[in-house]
Coordinates of C-alpha atoms in Angstrom, one line a residue:
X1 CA 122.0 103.1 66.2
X2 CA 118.3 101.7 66.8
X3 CA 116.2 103.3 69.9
X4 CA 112.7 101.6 70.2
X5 CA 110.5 103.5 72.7
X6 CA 107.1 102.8 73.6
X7 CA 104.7 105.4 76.1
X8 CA 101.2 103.8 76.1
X9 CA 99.8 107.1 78.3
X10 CA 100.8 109.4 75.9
X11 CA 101.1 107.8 72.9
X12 CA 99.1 105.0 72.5
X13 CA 99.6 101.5 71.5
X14 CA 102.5 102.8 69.3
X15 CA 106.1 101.7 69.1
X16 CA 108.3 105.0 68.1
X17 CA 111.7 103.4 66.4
X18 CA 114.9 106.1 66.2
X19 CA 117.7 105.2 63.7
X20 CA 119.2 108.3 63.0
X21 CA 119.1 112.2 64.1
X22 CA 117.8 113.2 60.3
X23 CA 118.0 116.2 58.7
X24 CA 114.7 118.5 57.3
X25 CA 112.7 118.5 55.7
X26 CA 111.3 114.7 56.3
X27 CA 109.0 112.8 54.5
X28 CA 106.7 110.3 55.8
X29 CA 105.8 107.2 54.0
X30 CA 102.7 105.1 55.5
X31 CA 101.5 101.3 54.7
X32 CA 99.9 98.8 57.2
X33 CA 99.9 100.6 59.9
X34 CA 103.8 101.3 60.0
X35 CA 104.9 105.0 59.3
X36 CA 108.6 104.7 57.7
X37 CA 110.5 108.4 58.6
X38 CA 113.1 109.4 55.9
X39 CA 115.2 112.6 56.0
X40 CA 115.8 114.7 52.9
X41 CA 119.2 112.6 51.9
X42 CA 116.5 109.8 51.7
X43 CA 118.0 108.2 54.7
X44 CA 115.4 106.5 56.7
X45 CA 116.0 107.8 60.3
X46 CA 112.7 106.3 61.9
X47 CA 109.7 104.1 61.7
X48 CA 106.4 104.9 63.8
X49 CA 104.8 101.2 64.4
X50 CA 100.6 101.2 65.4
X51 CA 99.0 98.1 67.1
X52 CA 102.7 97.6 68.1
X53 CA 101.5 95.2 70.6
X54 CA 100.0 93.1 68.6
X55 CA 103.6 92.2 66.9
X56 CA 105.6 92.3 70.3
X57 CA 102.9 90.4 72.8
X58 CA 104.8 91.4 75.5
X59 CA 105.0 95.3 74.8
X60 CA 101.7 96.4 77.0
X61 CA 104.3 95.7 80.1
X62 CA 106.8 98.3 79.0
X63 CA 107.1 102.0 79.6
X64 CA 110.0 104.0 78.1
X65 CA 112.5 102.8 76.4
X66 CA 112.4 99.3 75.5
X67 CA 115.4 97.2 74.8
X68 CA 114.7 95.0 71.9
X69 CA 115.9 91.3 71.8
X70 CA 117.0 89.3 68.4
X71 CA 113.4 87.5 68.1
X72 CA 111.6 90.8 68.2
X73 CA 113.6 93.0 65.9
X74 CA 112.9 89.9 63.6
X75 CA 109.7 90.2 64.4
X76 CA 109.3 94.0 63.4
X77 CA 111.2 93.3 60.1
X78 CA 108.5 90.8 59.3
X79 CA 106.1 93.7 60.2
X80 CA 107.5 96.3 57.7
X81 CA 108.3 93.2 54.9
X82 CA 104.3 92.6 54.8
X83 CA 103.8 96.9 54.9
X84 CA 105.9 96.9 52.0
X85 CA 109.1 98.6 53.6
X86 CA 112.2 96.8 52.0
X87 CA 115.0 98.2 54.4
X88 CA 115.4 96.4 57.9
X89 CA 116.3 97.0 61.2
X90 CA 119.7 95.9 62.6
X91 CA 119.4 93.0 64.5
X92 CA 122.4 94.0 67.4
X93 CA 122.6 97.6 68.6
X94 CA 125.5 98.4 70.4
X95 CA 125.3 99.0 74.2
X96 CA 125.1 103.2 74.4
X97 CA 125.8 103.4 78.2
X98 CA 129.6 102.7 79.0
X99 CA 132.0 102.8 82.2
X100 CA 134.3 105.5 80.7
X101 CA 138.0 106.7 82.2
X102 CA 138.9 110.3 81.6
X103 CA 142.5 110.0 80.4
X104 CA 142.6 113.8 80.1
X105 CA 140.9 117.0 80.7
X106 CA 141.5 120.6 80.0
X107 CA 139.3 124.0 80.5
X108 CA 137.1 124.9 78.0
X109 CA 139.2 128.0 75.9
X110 CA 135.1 130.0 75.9
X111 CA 134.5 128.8 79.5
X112 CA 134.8 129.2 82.9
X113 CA 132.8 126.3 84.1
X114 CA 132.9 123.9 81.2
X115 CA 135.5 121.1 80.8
X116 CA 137.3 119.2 77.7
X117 CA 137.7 115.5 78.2
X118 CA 139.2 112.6 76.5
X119 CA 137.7 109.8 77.9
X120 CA 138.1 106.1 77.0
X121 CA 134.9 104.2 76.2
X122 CA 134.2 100.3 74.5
X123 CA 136.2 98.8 71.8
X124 CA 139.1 101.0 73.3
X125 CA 137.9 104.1 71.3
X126 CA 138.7 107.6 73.4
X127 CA 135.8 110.1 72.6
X128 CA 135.8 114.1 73.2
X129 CA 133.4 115.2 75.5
X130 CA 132.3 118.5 76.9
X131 CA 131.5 118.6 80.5
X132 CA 130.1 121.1 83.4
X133 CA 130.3 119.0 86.4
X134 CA 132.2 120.7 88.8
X135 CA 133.7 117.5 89.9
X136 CA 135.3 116.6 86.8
X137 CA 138.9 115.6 86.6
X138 CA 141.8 113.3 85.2
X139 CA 141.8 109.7 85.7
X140 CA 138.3 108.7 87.2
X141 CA 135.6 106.0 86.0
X142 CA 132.7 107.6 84.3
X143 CA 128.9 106.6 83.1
X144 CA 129.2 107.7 79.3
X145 CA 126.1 108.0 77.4
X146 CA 127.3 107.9 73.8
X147 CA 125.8 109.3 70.6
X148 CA 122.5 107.2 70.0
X149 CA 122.0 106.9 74.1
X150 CA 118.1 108.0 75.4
X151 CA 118.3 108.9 78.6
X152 CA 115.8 108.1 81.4
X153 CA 114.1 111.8 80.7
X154 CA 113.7 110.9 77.2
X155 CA 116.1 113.1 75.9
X156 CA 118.5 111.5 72.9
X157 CA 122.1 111.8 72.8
X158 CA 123.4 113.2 69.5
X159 CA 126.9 114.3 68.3
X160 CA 127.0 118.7 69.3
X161 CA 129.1 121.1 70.6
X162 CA 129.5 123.2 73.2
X163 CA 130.6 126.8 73.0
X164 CA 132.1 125.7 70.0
X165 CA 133.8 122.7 70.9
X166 CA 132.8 119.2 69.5
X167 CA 131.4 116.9 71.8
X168 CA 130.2 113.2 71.2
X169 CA 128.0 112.0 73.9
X170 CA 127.6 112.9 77.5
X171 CA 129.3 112.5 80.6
X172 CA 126.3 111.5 83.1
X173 CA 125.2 112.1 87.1
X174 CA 123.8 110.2 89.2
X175 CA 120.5 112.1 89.0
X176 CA 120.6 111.9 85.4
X177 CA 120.9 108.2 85.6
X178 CA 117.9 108.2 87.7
X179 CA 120.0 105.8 90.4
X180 CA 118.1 105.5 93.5
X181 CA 119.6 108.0 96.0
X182 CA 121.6 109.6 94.2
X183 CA 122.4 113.6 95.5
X184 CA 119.8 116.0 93.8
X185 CA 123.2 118.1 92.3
X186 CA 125.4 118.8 89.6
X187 CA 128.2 116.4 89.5
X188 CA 129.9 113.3 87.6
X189 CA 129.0 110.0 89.2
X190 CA 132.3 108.9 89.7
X191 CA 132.7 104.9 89.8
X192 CA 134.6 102.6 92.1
X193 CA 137.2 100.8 90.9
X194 CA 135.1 97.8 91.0
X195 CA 133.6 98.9 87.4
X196 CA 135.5 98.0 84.2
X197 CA 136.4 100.6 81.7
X198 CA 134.4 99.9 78.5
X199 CA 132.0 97.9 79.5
X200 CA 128.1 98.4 79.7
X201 CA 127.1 100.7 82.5
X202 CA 124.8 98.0 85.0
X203 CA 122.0 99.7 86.0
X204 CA 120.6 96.8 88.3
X205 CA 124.3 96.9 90.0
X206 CA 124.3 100.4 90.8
X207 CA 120.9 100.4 92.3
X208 CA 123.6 99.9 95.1
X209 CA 125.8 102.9 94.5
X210 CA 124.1 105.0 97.2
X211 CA 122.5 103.0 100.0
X212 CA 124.8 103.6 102.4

């Protein structure tokens, strides 16, 4: 997974880079204004990138998550090379956001409220995930946010449970999604049919979703 974020309000001219969930406690190596992030396995699960802009020339017109094409990531590997940093970025990241199809569902056995669903995501892979919308149910078209997803809030998607069951992403609402007009409640967004199961979730096309 790769998330590259940048917030020039609150953080500066910095580019925060997320490659894994980590464990503590962390150590933080720092060279040429890139601050490489390793967890105590020695993994490295982040890198904090200063003067960011001045690598990606186009980076003072983002805000939030920032989707990173081929050309740039090879540009950011160039940037820790010369900081002395020998392990590189991947240069494709899967898409995290996917039209999903709940094959199944079942109560939660610790929950009144909560639901268990296997729901079909990309590359035909059915994940377990955990869900309180109180309009879940069997055989509808989802937004997915798998594990390595940020959402619009900010908020990362890792692998969890709930109540004690294992859950691998998130099953999203409108709201959540931050689609224009979407009802300001609890609930799936459940897709028309018109959506294919495991693609990316288009969030230019479902701009749409609501306007009538």
């Amino acid at each position: 997974m790769m998330i590259a974020s940048y917030n020039p309000t609150q953080m500066g001219d910095v580019l925060i880079i997320v490659l894994g969930e980590g464990s503590d406690p962390q150590s933080v190596s720092e060279s040429d204004n890139v601050v490489q992030i390793k967890d105590k396995a020695g993994e490295v699960v982040g890198y904090n990138i200063f003067d960011a802009s001045e690598v990606l020339d186009d980076l003072k017109s983002k805000d939030g998550q920032v989707e990173l094409s081929t050309a740039d990531v090879k540009k950011l590997n160039n940037k820790l090379n010369q900081a002395g940093f020998k392990e590189k970025l991947p240069l494709k990241s899967d898409p995290k956001f996917i039209v999903g199809y709940v094959e199944k569902m079942e109560d939660h056995p610790k929950s009144d409220h909560l639901h268990v669903t296997q729901t079909r995501v990309q590359n035909d892979k059915v994940l377990q995930l955990v869900s309180g919308s109180p309009n879940m149910q069997q055989g509808i078209k989802v937004v997915v946010a798998e594990v390595g997803a940020m959402m619009p809030n900010g908020q990362i998607i890792w692998p969890g449970e709930l109540r004690g069951v294992k859950s691998d992403g998130m099953i999203c609402s409108g709201r959540e999604l931050r689609i224009p007009n979407a009802p300001d409640r609890p609930g799936a967004l459940i897709l028309p049919d018109s959506y294919q199961v495991g693609e990316p979730f288009d969030f230019e096309k479902a701009k749409n979703l609501f306007n009538e």
